Tab-separated table of C-alpha atoms and ligand atoms in Angstrom:
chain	number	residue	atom	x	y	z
S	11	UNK	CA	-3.799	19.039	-17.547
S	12	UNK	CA	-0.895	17.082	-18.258
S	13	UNK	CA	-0.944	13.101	-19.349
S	14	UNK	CA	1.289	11.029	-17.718
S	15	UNK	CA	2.756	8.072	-17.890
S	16	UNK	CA	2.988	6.046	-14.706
S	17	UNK	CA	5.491	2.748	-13.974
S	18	UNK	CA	5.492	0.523	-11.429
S	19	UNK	CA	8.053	-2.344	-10.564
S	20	UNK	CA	9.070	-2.125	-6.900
S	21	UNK	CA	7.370	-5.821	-5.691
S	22	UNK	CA	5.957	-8.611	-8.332
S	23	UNK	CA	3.522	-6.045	-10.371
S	24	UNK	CA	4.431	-4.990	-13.340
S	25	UNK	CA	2.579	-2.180	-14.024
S	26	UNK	CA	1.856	0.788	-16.115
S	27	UNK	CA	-0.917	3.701	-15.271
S	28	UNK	CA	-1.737	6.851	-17.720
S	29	UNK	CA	-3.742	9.891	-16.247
S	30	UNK	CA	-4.692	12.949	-17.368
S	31	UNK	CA	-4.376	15.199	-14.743
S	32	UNK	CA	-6.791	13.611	-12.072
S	33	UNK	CA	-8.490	11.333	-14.546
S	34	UNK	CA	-7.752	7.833	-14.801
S	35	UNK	CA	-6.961	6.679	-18.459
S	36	UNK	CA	-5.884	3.200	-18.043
S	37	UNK	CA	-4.064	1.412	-15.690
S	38	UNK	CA	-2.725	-2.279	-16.542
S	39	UNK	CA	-1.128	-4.897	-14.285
S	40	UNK	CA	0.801	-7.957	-14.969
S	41	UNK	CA	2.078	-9.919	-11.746
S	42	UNK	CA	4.723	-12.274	-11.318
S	43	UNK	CA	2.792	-13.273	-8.108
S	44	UNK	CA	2.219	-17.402	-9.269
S	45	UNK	CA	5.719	-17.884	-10.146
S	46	UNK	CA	6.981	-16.880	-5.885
S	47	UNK	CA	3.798	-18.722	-4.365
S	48	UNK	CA	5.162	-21.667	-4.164
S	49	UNK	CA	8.080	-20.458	-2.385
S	50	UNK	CA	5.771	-18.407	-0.102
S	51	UNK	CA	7.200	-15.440	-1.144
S	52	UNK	CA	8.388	-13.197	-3.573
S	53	UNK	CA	12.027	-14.393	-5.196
S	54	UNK	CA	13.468	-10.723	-5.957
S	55	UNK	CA	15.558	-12.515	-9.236
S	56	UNK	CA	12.378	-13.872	-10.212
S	57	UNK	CA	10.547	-10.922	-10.127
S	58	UNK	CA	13.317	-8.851	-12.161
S	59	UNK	CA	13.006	-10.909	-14.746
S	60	UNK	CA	9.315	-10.878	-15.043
S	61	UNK	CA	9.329	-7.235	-14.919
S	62	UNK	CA	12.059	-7.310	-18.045
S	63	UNK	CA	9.594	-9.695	-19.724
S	64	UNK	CA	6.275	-7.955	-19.273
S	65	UNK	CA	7.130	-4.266	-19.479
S	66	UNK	CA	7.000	-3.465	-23.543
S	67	UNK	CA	3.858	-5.303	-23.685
S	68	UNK	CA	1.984	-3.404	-20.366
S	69	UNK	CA	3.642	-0.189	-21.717
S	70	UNK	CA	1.600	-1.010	-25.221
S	71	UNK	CA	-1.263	-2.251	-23.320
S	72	UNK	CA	-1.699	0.899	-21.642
S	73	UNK	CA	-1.326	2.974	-23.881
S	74	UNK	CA	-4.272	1.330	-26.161
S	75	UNK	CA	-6.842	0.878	-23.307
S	76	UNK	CA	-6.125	4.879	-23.448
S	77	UNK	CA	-6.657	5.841	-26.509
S	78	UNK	CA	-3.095	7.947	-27.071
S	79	UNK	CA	0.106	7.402	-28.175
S	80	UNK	CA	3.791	7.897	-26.484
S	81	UNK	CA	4.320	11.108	-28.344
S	82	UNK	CA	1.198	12.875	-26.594
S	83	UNK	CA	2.591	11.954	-22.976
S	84	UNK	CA	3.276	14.850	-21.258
S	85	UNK	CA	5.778	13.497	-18.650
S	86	UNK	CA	6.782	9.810	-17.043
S	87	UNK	CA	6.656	8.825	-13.471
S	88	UNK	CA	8.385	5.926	-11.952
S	89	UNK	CA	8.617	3.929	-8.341
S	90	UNK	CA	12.322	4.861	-7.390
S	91	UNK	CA	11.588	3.631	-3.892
S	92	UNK	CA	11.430	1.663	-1.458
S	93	UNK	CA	11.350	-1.664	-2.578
S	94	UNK	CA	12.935	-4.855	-4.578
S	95	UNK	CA	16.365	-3.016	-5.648
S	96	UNK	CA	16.750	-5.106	-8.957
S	97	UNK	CA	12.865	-4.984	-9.621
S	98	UNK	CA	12.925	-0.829	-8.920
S	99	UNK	CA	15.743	-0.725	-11.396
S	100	UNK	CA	14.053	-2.300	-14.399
S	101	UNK	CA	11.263	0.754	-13.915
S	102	UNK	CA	14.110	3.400	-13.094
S	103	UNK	CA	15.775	2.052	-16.378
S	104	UNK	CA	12.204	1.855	-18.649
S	105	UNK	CA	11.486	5.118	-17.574
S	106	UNK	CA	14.766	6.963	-18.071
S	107	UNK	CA	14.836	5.917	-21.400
S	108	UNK	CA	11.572	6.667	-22.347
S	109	UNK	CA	11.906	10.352	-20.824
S	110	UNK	CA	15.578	10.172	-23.053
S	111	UNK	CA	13.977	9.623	-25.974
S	112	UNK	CA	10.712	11.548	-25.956
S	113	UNK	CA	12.296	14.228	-24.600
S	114	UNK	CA	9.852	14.731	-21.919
S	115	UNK	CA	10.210	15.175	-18.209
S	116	UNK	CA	10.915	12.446	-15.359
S	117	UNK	CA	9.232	12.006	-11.892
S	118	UNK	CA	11.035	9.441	-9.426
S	119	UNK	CA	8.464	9.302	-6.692
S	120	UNK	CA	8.193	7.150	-3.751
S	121	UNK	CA	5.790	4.194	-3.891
S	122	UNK	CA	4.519	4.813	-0.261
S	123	UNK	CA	2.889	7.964	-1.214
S	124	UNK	CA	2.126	7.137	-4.549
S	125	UNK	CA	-0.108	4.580	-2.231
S	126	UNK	CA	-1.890	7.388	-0.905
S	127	UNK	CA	-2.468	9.369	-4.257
S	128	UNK	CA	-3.929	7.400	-5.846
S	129	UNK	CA	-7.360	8.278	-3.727
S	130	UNK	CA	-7.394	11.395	-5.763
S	131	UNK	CA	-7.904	9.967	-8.954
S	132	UNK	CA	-11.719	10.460	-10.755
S	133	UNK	CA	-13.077	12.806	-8.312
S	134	UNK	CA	-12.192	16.744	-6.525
S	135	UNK	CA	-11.313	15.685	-3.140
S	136	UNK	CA	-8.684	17.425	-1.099
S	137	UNK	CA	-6.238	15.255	0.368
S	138	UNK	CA	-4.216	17.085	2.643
S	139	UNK	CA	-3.915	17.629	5.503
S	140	UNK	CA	-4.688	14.548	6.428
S	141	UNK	CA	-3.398	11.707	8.270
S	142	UNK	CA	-2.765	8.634	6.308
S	143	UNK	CA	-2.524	5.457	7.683
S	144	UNK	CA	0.136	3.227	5.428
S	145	UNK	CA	-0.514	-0.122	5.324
S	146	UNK	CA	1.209	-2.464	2.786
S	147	UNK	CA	3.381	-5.685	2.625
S	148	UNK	CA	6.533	-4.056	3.023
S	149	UNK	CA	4.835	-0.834	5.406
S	150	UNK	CA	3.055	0.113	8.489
S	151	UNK	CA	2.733	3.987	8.989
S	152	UNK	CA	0.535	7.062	10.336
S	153	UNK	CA	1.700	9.657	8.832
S	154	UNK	CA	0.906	13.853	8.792
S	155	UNK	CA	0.038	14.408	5.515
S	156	UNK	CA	0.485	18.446	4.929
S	157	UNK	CA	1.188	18.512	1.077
S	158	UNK	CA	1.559	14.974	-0.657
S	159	UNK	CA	3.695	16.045	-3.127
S	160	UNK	CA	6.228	18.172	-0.709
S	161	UNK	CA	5.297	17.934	2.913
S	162	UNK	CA	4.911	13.823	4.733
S	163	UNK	CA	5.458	13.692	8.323
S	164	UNK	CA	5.977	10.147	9.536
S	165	UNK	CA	4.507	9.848	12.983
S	166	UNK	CA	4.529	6.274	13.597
S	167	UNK	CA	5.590	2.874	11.884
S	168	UNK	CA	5.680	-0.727	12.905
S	169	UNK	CA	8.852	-1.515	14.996
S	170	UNK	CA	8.549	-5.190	13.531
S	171	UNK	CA	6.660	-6.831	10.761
S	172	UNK	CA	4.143	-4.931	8.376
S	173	UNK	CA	0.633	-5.506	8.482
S	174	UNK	CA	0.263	-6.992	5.703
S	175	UNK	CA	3.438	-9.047	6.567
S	176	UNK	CA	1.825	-10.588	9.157
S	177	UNK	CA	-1.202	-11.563	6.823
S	178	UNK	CA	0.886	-13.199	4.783
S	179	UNK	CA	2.787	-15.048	7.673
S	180	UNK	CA	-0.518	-16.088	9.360
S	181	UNK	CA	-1.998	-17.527	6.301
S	182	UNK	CA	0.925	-19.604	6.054
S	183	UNK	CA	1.064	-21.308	9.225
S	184	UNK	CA	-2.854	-21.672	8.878
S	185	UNK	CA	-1.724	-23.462	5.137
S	186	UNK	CA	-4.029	-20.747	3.299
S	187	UNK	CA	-1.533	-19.555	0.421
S	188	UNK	CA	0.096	-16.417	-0.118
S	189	UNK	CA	-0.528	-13.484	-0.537
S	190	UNK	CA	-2.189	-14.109	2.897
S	191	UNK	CA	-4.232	-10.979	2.943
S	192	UNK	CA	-7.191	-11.512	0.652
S	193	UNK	CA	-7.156	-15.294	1.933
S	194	UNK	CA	-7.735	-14.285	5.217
S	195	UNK	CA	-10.067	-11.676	4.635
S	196	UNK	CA	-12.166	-14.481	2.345
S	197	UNK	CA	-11.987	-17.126	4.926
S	198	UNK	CA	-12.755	-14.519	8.215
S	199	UNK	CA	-16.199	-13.681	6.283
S	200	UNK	CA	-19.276	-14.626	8.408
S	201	UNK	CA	-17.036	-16.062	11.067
S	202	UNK	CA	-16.385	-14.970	14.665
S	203	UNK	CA	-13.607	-12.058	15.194
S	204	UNK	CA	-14.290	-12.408	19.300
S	205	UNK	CA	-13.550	-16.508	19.090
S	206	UNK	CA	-10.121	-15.556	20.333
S	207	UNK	CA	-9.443	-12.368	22.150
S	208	UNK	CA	-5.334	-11.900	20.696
S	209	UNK	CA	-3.231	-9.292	22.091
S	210	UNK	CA	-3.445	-5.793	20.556
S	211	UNK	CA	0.322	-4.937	20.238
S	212	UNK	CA	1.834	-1.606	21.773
S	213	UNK	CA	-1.596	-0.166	23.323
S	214	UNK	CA	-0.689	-0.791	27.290
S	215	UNK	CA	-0.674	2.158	28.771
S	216	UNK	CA	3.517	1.594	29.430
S	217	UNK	CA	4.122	0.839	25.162
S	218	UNK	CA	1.499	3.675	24.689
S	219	UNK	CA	4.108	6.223	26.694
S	220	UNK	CA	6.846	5.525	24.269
S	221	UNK	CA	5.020	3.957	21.207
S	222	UNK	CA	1.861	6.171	20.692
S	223	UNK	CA	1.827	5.539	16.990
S	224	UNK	CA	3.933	2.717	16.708
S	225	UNK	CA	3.029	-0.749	15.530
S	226	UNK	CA	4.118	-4.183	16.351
S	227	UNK	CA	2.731	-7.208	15.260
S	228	UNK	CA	5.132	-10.054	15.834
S	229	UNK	CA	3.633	-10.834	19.810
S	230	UNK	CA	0.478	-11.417	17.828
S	231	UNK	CA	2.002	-13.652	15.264
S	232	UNK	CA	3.489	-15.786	18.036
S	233	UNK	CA	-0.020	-16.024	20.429
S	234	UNK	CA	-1.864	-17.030	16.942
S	235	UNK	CA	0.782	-20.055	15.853
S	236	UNK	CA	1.103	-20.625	19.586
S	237	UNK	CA	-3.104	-20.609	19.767
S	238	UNK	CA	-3.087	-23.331	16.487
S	239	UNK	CA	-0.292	-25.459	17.691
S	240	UNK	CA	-2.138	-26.417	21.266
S	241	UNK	CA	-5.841	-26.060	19.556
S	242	UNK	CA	-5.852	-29.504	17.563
S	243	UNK	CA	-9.129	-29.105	15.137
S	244	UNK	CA	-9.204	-25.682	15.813
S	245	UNK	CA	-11.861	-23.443	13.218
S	246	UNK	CA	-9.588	-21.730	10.647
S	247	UNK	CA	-11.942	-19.240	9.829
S	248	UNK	CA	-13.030	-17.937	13.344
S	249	UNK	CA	-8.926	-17.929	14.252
S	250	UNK	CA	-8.507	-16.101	11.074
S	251	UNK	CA	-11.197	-13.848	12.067
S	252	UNK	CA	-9.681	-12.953	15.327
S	253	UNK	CA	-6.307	-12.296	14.098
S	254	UNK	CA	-7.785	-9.721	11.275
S	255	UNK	CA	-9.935	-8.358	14.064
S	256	UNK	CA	-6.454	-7.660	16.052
S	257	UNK	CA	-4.813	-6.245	13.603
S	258	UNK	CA	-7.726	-4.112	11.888
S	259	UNK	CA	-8.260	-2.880	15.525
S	260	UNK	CA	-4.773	-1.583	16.538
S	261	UNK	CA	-4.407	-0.218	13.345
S	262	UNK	CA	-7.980	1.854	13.601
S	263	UNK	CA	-7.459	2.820	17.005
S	264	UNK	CA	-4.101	4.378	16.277
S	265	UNK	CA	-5.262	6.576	13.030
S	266	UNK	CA	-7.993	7.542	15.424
S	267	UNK	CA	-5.739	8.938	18.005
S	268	UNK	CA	-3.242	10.602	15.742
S	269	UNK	CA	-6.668	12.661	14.131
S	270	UNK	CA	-7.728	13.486	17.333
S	271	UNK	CA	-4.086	14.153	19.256
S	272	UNK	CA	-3.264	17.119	15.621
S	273	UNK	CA	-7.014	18.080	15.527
S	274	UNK	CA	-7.002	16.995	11.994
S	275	UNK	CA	-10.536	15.777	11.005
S	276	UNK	CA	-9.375	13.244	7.241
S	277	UNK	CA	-8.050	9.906	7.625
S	278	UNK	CA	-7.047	8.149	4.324
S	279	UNK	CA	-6.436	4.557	4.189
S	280	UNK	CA	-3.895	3.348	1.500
S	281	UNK	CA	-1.833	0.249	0.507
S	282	UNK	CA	-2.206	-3.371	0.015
S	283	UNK	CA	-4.086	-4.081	3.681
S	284	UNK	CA	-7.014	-1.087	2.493
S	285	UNK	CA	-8.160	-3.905	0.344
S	286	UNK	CA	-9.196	-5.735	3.316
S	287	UNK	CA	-12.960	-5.733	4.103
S	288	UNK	CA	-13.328	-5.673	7.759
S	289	UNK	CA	-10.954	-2.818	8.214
S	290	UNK	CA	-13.033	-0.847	5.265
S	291	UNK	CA	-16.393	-1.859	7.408
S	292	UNK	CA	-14.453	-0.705	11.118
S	293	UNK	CA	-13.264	2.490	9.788
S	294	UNK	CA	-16.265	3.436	8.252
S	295	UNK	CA	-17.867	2.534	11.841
S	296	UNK	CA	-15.356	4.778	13.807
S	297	UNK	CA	-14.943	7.333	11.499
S	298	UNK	CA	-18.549	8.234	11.775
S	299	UNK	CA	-18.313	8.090	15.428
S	300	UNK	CA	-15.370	10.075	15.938
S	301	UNK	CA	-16.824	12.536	13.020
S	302	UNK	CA	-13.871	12.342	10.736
S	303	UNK	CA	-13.800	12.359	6.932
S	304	UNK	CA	-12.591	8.981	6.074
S	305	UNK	CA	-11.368	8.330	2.366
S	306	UNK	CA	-10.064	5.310	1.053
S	307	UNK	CA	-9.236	3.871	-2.318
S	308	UNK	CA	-11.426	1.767	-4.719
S	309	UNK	CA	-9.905	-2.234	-3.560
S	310	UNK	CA	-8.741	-2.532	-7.377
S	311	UNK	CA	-6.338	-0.044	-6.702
S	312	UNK	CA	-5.332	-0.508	-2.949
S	313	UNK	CA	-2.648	-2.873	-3.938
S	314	UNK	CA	0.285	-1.797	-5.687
S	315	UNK	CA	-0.265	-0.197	-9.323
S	316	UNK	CA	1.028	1.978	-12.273
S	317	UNK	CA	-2.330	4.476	-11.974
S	318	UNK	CA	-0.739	5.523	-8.333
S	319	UNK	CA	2.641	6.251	-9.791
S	320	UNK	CA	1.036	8.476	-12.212
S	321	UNK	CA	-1.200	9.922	-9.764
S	322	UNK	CA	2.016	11.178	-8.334
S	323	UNK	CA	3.315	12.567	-11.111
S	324	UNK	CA	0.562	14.505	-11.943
S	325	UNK	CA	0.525	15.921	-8.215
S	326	UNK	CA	4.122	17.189	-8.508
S	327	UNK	CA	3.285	18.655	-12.000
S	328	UNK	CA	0.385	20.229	-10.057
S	329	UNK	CA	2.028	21.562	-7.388
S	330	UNK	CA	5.496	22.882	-9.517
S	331	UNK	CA	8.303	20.098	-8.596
S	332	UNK	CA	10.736	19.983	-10.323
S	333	UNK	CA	11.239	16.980	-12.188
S	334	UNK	CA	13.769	14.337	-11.479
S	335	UNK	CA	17.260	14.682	-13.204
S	336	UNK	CA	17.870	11.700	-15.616
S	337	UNK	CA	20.512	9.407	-14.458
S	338	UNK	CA	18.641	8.908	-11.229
S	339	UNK	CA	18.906	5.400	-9.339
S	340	UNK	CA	16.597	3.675	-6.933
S	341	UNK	CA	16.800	3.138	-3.063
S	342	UNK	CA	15.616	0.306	-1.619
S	343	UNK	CA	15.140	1.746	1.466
S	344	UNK	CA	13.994	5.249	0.471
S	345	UNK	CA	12.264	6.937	3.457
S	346	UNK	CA	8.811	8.729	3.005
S	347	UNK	CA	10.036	11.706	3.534
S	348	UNK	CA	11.614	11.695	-0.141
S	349	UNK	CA	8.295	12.239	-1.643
S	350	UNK	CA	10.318	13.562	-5.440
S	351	UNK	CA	13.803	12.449	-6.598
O	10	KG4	O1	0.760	-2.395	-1.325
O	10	KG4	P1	0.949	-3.798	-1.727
O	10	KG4	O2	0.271	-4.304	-2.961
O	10	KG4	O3	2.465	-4.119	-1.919
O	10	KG4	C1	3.435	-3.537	-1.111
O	10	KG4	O4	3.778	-2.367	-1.372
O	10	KG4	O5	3.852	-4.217	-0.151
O	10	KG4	O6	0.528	-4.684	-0.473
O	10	KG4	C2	0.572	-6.066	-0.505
O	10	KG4	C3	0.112	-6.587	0.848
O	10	KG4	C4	0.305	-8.094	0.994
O	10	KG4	O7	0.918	-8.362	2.237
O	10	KG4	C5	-1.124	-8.621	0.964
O	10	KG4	O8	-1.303	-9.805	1.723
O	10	KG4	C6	-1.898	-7.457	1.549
O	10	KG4	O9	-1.296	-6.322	1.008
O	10	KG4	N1	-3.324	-7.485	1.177
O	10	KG4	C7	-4.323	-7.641	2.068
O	10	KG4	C8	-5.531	-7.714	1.313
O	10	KG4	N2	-5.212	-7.574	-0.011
O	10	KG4	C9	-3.846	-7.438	-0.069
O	10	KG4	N3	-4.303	-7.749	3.399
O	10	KG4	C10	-5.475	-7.920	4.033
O	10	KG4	N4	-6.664	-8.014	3.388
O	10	KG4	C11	-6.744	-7.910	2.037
O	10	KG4	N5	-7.919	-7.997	1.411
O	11	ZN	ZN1	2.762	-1.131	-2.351
């Protein structure tokens, strides 16, 4: 079993995970998130800085909510992509000089399937092969899942805005706050998802033919601010309702098909948008229907975290990657199929 060290600093968390092998230790979070609401966004400067601020005393943190000390950590794992490049480098940085100067081994791994890791943590399921379906402020995937830690198939992504993008936007127009997603989910609780019936993006049988697995969300981003704009006194929470209802349903019906199209019977949810209640409530719903294994993160650690970085580690440890060489940078744009630097 090896203890590691997990850090994470690609968006406004800063945040620090230890495991021990599949065990959760501690996992500690401190987000920049108030300082970019009122810009209704996150300021990548901003968030730098934050990260540069918080990261001795989350590292500390950490590592007393777990009971050990930096010289019994086995190896470190960092978020070396994709995300904020300036935020990703104050992790890349922390970590590369902890690894220096404990002499222990590095893991760059890729936030998107450190997202999906994470769902083995404090319990013996077996991930893979699965498909996972991706969804996260920054991401919208289905991807073939063979072997986390070496094998990630991409099958589809969003050709526009990410899911949890369009959360965010929505809640804006509909002067909710940001981040958008657990707004909306709050406010669409015991309201009416079939109030508005709003267009389910690439599913006609013409997009289907040459976006099977694709997303797109911005058509429904437009006939929601077009919907509020000539509905004066409209009900926020049964428009809110209906626009998680669209998205939630493309989404599910997507996973669904990609399970069913590779005869692969485990769907994982993972990233920021698994939080979300109604898509937790449909999957379950479909899963059982279509008699697939669905598996999908406790909420607390849906959104982004250090416990998933470390969860990553351990899985290449596991499996016999080799570790990263020191001196490694980030990528902002780093594709999913670089599961190890
Ligand atoms: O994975 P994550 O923490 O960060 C990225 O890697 O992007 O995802 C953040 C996204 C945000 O867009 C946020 O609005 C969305 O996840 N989110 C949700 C919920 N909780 C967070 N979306 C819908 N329902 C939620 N309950
Ligand atoms: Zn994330």
């Amino acid at each position: 079993m090896a203890l590691v060290l997990g850090i994470e600093t690609s968006c406004d968390e800063t945040a620090v995970g230890i495991v021990d092998g599949r065990k959760l230790l501690a996992n500690v979070i401190s987000s920049s998130v108030e300082q970019h609401a009122r810009f209704g966004g996150v300021v990548p400067e901003v968030a730098s800085r934050a990260h540069l601020e918080a990261m001795p005393q989350v590292i500390k943190q950490a590592l007393k909510d777990s009971g050990v000390t930096l010289k019994d950590i086995d190896a470190i794992a960092v978020t070396a992509g994709p995300g904020l490049i300036g935020a990703l480098l104050v992790g890349v940085s922390s970590a590369s000089a902890l690894s220096l100067a404990l002499d222990k081994p590095l893991y760059g791994v890729n936030h998107l399937s450190a997202h999906i890791a994470v769902d083995q943590l404090d319990n013996d399921k077996k991930v893979a092969p699965a498909i996972a379906l991706l969804v996260s402020g920054g991401h919208s995937s289905i991807l073939k899942v063979s072997n986390l830690a070496t094998d990630v198939q991409v099958m589809g992504s969003t050709i526009d805005d990410a899911a949890g993008e369009a959360f965010d936007k929505i809640a804006r127009i509909m002067g909710l706050g940001f981040p958008g997603g657990p707004l909306i989910d709050k406010e669409s609780r015991n309201a009416n998802p079939a109030f508005v019936d709003f267009p389910r993006g690439l599913t006609s049988p013409a997009d289907l033919a040459k976006h099977q697995y694709n997303f797109s969300f911005s058509g429904l981003k437009t006939a929601v601010a077009r919907f509020i704009e000539q509905t004066p006194g409209y009900k926020k929470a049964d428009v809110a309702a209906s626009f998680q209802e669209a998205v939630v349903d493309v989404l599910l019906r997507k996973s669904l098909a990609a399970c069913k199209e590779t005869g692969i019977d485990n769907l994982v949810i993972a990233g920021g948008v698994a939080a979300n209640s109604r898509l937790r409530q449909l999957a379950q719903q479909r899963c059982e229907q279509a008699k697939i294994n669905l598996s999908i993160p406790p909420i607390g650690l849906c959104t982004d975290n250090g416990a998933m970085v470390a969860a990553l580690g351990s899985m290449a440890i596991t499996e016999g990657v080799k570790p990263s060489q020191i001196g490694i940078g980030a990528d902002s744009a780093a594709s999913i199929a670089q599961v190890i630097w």
